[in-house]
XYZ file of N, CA, C and O in Angstrom:
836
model
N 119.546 85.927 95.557
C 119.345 86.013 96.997
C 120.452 86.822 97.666
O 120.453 87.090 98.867
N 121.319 87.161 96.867
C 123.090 87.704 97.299
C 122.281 89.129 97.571
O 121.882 89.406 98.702
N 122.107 89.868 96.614
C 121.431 91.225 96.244
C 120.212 91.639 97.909
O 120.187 92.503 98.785
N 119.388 90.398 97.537
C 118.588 90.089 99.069
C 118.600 90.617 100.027
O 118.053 91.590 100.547
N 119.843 89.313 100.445
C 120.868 89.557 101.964
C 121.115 90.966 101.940
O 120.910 91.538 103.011
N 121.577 91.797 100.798
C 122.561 92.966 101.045
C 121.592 94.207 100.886
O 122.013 95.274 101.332
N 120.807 94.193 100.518
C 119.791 94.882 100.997
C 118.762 94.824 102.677
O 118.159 95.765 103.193
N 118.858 93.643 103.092
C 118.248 93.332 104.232
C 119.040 93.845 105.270
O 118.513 94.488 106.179
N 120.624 93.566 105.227
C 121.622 94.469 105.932
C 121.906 95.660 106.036
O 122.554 96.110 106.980
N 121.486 96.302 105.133
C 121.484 97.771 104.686
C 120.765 98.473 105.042
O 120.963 99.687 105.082
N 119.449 97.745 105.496
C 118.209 98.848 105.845
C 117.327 97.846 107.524
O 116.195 97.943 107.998
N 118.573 96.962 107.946
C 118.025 95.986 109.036
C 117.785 97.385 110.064
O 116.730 97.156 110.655
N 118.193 98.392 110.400
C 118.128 98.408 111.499
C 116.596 99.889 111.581
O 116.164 100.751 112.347
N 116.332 99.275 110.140
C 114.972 99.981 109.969
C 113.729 99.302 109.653
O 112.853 99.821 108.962
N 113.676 98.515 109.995
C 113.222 97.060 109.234
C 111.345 97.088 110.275
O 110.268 96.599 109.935
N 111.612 97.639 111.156
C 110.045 97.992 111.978
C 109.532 99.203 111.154
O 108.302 99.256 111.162
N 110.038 100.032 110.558
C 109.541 100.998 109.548
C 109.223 101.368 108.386
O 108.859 102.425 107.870
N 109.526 99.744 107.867
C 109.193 99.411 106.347
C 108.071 98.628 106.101
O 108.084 97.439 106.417
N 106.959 99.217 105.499
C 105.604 98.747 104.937
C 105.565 97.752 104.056
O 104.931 96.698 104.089
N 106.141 98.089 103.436
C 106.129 97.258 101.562
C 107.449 97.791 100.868
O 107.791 98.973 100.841
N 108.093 96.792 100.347
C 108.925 97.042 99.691
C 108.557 96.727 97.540
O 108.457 95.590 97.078
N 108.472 97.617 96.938
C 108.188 97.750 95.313
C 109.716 96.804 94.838
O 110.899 97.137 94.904
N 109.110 95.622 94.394
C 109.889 94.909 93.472
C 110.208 95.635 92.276
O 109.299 95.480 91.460
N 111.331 96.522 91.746
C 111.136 96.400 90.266
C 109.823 97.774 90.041
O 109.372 98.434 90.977
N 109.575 97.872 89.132
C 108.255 99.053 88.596
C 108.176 98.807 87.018
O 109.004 98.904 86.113
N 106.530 98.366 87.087
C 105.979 98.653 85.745
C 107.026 97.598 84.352
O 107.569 97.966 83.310
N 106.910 96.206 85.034
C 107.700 95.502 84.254
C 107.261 95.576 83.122
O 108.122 95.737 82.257
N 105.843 95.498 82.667
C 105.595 95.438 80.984
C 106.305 96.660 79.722
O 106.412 96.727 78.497
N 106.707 97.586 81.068
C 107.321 99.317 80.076
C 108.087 99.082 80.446
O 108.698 100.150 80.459
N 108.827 98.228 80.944
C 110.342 97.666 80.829
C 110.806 96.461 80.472
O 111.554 95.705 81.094
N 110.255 96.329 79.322
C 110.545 94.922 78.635
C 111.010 93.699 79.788
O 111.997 92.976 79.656
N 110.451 93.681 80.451
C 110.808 92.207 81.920
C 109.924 90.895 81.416
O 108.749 91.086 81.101
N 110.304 90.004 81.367
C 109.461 88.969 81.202
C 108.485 88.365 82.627
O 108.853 88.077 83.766
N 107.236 88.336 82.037
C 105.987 88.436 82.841
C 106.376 87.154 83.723
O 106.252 87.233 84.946
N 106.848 85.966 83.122
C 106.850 84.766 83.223
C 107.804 84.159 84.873
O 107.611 83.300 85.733
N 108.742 85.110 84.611
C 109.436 84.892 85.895
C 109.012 85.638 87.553
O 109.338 85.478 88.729
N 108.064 86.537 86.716
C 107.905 87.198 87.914
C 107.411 86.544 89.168
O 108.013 86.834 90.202
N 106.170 85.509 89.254
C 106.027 84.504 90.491
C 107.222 84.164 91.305
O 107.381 84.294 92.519
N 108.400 83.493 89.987
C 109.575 82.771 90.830
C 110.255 83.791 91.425
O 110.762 83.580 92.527
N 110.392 85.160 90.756
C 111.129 85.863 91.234
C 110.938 86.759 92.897
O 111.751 87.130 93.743
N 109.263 86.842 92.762
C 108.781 87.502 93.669
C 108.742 86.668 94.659
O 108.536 87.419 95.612
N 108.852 84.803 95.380
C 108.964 84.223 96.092
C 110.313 83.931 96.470
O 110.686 83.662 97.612
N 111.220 84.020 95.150
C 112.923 84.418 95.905
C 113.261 85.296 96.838
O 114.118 85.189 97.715
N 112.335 86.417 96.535
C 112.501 87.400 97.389
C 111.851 87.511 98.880
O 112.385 87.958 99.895
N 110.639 87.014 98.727
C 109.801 86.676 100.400
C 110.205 86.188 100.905
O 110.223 86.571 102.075
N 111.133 84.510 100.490
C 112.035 83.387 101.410
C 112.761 83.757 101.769
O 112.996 83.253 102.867
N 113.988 85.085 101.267
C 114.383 85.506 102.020
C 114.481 86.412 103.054
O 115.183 86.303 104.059
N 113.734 87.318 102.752
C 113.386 87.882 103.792
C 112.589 87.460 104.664
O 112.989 87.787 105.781
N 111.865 87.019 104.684
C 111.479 86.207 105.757
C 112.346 85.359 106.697
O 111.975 84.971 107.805
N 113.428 85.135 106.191
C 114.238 84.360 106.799
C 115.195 84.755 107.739
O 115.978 84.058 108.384
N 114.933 86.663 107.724
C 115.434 87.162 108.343
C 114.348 87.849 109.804
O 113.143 87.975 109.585
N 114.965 88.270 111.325
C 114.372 88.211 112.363
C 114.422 90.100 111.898
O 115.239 90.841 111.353
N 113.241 90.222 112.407
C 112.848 91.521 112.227
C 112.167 92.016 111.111
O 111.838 93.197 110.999
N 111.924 91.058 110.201
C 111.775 91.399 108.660
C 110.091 90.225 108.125
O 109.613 90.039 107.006
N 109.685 89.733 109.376
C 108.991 88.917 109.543
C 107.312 89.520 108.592
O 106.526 88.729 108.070
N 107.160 90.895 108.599
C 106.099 91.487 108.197
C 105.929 92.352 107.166
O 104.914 92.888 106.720
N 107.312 92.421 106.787
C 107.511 93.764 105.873
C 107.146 92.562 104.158
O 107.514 91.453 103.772
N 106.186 93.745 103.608
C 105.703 92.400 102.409
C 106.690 93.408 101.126
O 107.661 94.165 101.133
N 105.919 92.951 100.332
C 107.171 92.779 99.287
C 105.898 92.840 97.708
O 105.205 91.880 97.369
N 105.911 94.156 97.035
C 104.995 93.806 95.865
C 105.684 94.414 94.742
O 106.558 95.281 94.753
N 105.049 93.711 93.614
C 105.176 94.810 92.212
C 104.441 95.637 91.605
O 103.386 95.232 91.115
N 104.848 97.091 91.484
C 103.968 97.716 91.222
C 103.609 97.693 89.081
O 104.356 97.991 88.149
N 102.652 97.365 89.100
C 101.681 97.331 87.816
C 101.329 98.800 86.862
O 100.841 99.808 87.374
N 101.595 98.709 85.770
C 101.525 100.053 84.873
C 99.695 99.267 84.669
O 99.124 98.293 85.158
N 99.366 100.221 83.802
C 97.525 100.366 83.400
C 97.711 99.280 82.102
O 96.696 98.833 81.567
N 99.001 98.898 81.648
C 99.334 98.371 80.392
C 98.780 96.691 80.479
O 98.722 95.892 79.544
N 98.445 96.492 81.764
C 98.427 94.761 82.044
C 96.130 94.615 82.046
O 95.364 93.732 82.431
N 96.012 95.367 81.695
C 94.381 95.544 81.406
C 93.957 95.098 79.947
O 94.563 95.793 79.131
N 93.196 94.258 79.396
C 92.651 94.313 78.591
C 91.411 95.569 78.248
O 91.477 96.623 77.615
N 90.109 94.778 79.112
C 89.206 96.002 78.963
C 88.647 96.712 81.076
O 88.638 96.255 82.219
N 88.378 97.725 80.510
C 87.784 98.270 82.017
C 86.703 98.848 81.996
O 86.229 99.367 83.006
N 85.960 98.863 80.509
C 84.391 99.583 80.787
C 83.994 98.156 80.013
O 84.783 97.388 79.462
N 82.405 98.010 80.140
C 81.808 98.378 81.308
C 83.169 98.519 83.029
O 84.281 98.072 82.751
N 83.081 98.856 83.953
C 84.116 98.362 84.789
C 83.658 97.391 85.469
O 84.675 97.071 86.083
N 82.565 96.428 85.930
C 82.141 95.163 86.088
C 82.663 94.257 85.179
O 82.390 93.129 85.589
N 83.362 94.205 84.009
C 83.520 93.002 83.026
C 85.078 93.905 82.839
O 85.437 94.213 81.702
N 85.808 94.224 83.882
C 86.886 94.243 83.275
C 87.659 93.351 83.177
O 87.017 92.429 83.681
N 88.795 92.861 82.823
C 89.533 91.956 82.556
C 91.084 92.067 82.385
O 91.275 93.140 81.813
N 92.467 91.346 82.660
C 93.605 91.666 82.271
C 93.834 90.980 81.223
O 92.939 90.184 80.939
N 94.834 91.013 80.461
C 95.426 90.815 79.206
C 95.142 88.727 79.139
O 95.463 87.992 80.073
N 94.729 88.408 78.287
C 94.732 87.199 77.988
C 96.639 86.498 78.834
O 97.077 85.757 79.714
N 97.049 87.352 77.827
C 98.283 86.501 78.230
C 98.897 86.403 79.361
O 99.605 85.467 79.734
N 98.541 87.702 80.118
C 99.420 88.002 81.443
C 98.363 87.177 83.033
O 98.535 87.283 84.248
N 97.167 86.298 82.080
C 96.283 86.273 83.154
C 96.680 85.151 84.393
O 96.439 85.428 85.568
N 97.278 83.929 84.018
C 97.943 82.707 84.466
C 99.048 83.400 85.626
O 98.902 83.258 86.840
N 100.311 84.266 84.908
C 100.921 85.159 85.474
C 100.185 85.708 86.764
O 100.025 85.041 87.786
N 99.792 86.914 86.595
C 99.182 87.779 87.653
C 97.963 86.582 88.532
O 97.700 86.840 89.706
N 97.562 85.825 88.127
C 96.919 85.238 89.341
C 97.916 84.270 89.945
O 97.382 84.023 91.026
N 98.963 83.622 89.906
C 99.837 83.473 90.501
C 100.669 84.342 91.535
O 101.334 83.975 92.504
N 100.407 85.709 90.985
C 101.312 86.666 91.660
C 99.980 87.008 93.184
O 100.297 87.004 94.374
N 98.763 87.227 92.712
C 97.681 87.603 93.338
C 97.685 86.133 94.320
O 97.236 86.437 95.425
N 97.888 85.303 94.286
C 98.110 84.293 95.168
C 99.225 83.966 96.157
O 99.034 83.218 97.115
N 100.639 84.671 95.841
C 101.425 84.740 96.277
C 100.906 85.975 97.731
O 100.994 85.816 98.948
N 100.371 87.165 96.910
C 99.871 88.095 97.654
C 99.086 87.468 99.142
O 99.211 87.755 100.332
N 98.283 86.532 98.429
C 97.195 86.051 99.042
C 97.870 85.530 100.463
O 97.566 85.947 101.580
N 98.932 84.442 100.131
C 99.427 83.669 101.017
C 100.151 84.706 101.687
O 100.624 83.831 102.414
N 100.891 86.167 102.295
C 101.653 86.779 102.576
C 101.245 87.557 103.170
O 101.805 87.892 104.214
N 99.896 88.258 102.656
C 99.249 89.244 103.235
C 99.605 90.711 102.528
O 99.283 91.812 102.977
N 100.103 90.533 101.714
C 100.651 91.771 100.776
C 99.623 92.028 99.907
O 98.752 91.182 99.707
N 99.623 93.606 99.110
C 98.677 94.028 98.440
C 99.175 94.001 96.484
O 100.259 93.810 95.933
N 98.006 94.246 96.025
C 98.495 94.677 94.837
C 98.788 95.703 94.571
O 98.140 96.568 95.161
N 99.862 96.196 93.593
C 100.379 97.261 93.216
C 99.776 97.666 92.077
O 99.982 96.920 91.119
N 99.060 98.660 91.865
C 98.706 99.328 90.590
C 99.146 100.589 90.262
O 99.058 101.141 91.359
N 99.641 101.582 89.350
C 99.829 102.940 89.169
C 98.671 103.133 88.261
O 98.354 102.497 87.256
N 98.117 104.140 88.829
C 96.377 104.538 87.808
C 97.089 106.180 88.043
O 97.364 106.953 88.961
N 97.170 106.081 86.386
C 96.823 108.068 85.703
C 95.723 108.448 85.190
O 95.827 108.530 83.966
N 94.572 108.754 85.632
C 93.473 109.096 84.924
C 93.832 110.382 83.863
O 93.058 110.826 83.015
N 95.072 110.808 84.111
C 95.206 111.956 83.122
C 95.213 111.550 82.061
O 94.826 112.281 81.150
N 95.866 109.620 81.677
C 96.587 109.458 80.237
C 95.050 108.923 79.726
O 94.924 108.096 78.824
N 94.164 109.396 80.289
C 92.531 109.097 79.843
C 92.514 110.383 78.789
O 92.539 110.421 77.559
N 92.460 111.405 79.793
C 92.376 112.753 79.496
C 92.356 113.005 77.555
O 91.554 113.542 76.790
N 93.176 112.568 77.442
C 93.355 112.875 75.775
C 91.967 112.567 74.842
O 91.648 113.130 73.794
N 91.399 111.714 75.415
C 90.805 110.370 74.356
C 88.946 110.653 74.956
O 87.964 110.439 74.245
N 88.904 111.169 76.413
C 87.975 111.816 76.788
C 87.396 112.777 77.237
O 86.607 112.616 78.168
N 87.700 114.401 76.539
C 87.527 115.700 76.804
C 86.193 115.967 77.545
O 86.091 116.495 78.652
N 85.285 115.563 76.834
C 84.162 116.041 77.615
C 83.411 115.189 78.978
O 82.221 115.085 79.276
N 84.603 114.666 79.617
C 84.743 113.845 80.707
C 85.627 114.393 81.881
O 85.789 113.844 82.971
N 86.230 115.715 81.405
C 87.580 116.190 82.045
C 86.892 116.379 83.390
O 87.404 115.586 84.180
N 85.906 117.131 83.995
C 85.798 117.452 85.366
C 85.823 116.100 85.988
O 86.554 116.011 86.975
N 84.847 114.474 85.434
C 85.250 113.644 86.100
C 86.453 113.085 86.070
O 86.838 112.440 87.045
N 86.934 113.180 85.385
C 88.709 112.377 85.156
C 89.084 113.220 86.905
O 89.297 112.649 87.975
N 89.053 114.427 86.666
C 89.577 115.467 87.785
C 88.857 115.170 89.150
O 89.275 115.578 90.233
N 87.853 114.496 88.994
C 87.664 114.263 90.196
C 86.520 115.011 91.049
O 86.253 114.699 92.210
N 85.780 116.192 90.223
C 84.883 116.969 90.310
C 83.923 116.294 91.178
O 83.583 115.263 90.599
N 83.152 116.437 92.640
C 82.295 115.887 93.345
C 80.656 116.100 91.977
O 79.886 115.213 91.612
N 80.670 117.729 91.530
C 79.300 117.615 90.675
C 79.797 116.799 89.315
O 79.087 117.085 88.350
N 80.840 115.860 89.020
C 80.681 115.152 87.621
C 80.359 113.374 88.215
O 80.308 112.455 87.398
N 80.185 113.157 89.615
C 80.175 112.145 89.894
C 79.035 111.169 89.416
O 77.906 111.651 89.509
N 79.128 109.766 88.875
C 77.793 109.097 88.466
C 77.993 107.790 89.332
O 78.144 107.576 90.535
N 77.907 106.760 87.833
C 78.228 105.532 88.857
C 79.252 104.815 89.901
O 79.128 103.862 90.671
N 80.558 105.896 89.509
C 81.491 106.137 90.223
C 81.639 107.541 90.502
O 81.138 108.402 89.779
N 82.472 107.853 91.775
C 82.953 108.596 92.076
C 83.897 109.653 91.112
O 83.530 110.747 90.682
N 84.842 109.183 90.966
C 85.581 109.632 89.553
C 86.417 108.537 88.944
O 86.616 107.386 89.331
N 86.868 109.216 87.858
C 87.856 108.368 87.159
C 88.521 107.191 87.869
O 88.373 105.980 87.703
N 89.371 107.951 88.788
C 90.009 107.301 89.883
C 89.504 105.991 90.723
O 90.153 105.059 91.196
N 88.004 106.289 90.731
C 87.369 105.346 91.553
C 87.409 104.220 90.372
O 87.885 103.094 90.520
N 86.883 104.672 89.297
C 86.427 103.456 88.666
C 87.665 102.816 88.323
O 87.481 101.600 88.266
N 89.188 103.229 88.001
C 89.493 102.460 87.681
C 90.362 101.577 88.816
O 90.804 100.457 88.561
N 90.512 102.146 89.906
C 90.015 101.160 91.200
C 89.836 100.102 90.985
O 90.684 99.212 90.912
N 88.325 99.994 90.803
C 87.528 99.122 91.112
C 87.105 98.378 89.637
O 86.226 97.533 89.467
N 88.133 99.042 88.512
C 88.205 97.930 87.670
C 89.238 96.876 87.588
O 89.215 95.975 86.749
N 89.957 96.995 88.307
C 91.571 96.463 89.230
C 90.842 95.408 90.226
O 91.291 94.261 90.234
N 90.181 95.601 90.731
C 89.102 94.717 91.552
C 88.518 93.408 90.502
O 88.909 92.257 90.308
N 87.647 94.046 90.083
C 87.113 93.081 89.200
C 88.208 92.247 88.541
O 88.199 91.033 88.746
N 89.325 92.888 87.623
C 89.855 92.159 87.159
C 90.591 90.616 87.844
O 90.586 89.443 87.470
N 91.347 91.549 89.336
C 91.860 89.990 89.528
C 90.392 88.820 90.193
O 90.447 87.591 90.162
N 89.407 89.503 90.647
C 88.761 88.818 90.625
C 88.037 87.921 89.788
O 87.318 86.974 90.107
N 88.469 88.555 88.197
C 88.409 87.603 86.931
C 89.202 86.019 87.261
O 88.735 84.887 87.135
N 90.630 86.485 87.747
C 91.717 85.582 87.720
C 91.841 84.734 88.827
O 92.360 83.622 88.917
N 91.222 85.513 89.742
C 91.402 84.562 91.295
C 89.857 85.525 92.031
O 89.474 86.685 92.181
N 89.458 84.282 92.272
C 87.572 84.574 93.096
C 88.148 84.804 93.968
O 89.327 84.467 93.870
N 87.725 85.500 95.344
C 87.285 86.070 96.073
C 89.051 85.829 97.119
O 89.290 85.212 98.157
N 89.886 86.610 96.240
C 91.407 86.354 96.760
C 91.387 87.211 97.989
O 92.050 86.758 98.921
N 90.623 88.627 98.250
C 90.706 89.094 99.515
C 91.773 90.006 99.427
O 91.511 90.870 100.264
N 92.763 90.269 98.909
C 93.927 90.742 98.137
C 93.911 92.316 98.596
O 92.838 92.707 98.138
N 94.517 93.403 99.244
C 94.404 94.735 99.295
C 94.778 94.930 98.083
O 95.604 94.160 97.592
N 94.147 96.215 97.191
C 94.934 96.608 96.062
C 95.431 98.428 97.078
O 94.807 99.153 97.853
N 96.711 98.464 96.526
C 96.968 99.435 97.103
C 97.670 100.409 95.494
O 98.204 99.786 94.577
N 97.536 101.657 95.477
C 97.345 103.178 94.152
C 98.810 103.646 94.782
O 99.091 104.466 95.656
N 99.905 102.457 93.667
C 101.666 103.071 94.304
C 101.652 104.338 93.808
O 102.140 105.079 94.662
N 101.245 105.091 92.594
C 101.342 106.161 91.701
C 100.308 106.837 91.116
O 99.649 106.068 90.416
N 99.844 108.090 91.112
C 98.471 108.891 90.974
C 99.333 110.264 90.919
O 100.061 110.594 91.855
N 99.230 110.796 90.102
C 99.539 112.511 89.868
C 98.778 112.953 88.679
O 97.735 112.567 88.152
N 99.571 113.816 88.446
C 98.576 114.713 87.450
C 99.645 115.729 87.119
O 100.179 116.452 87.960
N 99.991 115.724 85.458
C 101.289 116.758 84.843
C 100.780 118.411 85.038
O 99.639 118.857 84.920
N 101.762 118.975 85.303
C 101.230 120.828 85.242
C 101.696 121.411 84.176
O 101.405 122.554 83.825
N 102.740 120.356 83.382
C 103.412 121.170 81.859
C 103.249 120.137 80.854
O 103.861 119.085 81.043
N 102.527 120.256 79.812
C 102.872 119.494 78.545
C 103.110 120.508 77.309
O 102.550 121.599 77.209
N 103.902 120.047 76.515
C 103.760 121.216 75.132
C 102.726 120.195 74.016
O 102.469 120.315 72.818
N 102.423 119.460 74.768
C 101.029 118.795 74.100
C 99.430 118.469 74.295
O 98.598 118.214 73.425
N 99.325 118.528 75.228
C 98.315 118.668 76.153
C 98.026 120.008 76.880
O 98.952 120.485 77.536
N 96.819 120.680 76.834
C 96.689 122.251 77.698
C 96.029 122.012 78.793
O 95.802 122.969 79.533
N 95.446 120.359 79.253
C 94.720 119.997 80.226
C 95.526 119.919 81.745
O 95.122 120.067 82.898
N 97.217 119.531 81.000
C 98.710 119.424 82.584
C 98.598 121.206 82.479
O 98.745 121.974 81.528
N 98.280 121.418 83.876
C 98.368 122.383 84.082
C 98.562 122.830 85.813
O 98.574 121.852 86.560
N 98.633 123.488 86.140
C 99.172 123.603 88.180
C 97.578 123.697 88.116
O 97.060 122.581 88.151
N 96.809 124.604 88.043
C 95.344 124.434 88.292
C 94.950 123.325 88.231
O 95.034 122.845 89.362
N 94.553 122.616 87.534
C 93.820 120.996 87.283
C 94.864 119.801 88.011
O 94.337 118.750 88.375
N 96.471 120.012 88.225
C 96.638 119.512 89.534
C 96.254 119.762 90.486
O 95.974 118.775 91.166
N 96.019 121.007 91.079
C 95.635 120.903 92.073
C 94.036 120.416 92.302
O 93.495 120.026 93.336
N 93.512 120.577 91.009
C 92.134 119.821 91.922
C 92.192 118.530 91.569
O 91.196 117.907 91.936
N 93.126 117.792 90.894
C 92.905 116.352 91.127
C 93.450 115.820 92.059
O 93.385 114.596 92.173
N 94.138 116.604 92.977
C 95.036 115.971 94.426
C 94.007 116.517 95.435
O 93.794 115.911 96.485
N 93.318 117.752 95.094
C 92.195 118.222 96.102
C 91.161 117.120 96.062
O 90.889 116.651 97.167
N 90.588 116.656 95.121
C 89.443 116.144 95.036
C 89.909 114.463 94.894
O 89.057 113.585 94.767
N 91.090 114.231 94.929
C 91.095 112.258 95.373
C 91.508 112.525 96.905
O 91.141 111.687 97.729
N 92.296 113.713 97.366
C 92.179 113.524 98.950
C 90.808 113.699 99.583
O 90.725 113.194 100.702
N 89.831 114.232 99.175
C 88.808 114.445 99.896
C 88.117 113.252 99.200
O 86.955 113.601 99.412
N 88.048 112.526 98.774
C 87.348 111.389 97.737
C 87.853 110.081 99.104
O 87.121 109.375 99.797
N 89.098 110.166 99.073
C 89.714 109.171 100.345
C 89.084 109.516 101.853
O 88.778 108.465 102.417
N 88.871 110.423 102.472
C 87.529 110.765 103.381
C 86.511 110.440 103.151
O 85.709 110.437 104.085
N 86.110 110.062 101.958
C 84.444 110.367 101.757
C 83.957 108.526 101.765
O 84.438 107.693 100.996
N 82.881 108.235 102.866
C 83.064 106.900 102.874
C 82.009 106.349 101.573
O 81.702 105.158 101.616
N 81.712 106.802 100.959
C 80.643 106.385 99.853
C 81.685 106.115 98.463
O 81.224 106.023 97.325
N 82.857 106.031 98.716
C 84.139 106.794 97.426
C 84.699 105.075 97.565
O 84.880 104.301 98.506
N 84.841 105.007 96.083
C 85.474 103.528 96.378
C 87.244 103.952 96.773
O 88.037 103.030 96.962
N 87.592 105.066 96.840
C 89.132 104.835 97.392
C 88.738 105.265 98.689
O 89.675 105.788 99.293
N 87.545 105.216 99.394
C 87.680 105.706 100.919
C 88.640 105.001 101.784
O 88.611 103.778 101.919
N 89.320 105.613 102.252
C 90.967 104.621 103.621
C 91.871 104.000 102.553
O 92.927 103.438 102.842
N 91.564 104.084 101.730
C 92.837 103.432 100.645
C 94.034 103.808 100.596
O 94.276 105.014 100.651
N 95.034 102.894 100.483
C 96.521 103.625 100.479
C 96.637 103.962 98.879
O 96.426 103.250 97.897
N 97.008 105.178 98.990
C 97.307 105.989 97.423
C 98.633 106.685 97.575
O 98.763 107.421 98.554
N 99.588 106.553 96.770
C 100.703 107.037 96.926
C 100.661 108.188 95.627
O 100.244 107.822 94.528
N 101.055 109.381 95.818
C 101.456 110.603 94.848
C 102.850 110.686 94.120
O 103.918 110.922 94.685
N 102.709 110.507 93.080
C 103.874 110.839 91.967
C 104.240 112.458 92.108
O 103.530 113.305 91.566
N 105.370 112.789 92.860
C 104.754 113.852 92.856
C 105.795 114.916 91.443
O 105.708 116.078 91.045
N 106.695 113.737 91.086
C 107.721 114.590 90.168
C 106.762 114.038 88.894
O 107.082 112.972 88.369
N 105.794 114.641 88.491
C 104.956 113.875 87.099
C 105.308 115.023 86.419
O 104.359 115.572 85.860
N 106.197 115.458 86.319
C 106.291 116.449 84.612
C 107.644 115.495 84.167
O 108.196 115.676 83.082
């Protein structure tokens, strides 16, 4: 709670201009134990909350793609057996606070495993089917899932991380062209009200090489 305080002092006199504050990032690719995260993430709300001015500003962790079991079909997706007790605790914490979930979705690290899928991974309006693109579906397999763990939690999921590489010496798909149409085509995807990320908060990675 020391760490807390000294952060709450540090940034008090900005404290009407802060949305969400990212606990931490992508604990499972940083060896963090899943287990503490509830206690840890309510250490952190009590106090801030406890502070005047700081009454709204929520507080989440953002999630790597690693905490998924399955996502196709994307109706029967599901998170990891083990992490499920976990994350619906955390999705409840959400619940009670008004804070969203944190997910980072790369449809690129698809890319490898599904070539003749690339215009939808990218986001292509003519590769669109039952989703919109890549992007959408795995959205809205983030949906389903905590709704595996917690019914009808109400929960915003909010997209902390979305880019797309322009250099790999392994991949010829990171390229500046095919970034740019996967930032062209999820911003116009976020306009489009038929798009499951329509009004969604999506945040851009934008250093992804």
């Amino acid at each position: 709670s020391t760490q807390v305080a000294s952060f709450v002092k540090t940034w008090d006199d900005l404290s009407n201009y802060i949305y969400c504050i990212a606990l931490g990032n992508e604990p499972l690719l940083n060896n963090i134990n899943m287990d503490v995260l509830p206690t840890k993430l309510n250490l952190v709300y009590s106090e801030i909350r406890s502070h005047s001015g700081w009454e709204n500003v929520m507080v989440s962790i953002p999630f790597s793609q690693n905490i998924f079991d399955v996502t196709y079909p994307v109706p029967d997706s599901t998170f990891k057996s083990s992490y499920k007790s976990v994350l619906s605790s955390i999705i409840g914490i959400y619940k009670t606070y008004g804070a969203p979930f944190s997910i980072n979705i790369y449809p690129f690290f698809v890319a490898p495993y599904l070539p003749d899928l690339m215009d939808y991974i990218l986001g292509e309006a003519s590769a669109a089917g039952d989703y919109s693109s890549m992007l959408g579906a795995q959205y809205m397999a983030t949906y389903y899932a905590m709704e595996n763990v917690y019914g009808n939690n109400g929960v915003e999921i909010v997209v902390t991380e979305t880019g797309w590489s322009t250099y790999s010496s392994t991949y010829d798909f990171a390229t500046t062209s095919n970034a740019n149409k996967y930032y062209q085509n999820t911003l116009r995807l976020m306009e489009d009200s038929t798009s499951e990320i329509y009004n969604k908060r999506i945040y851009f990675f934008e250093l992804f090489d």
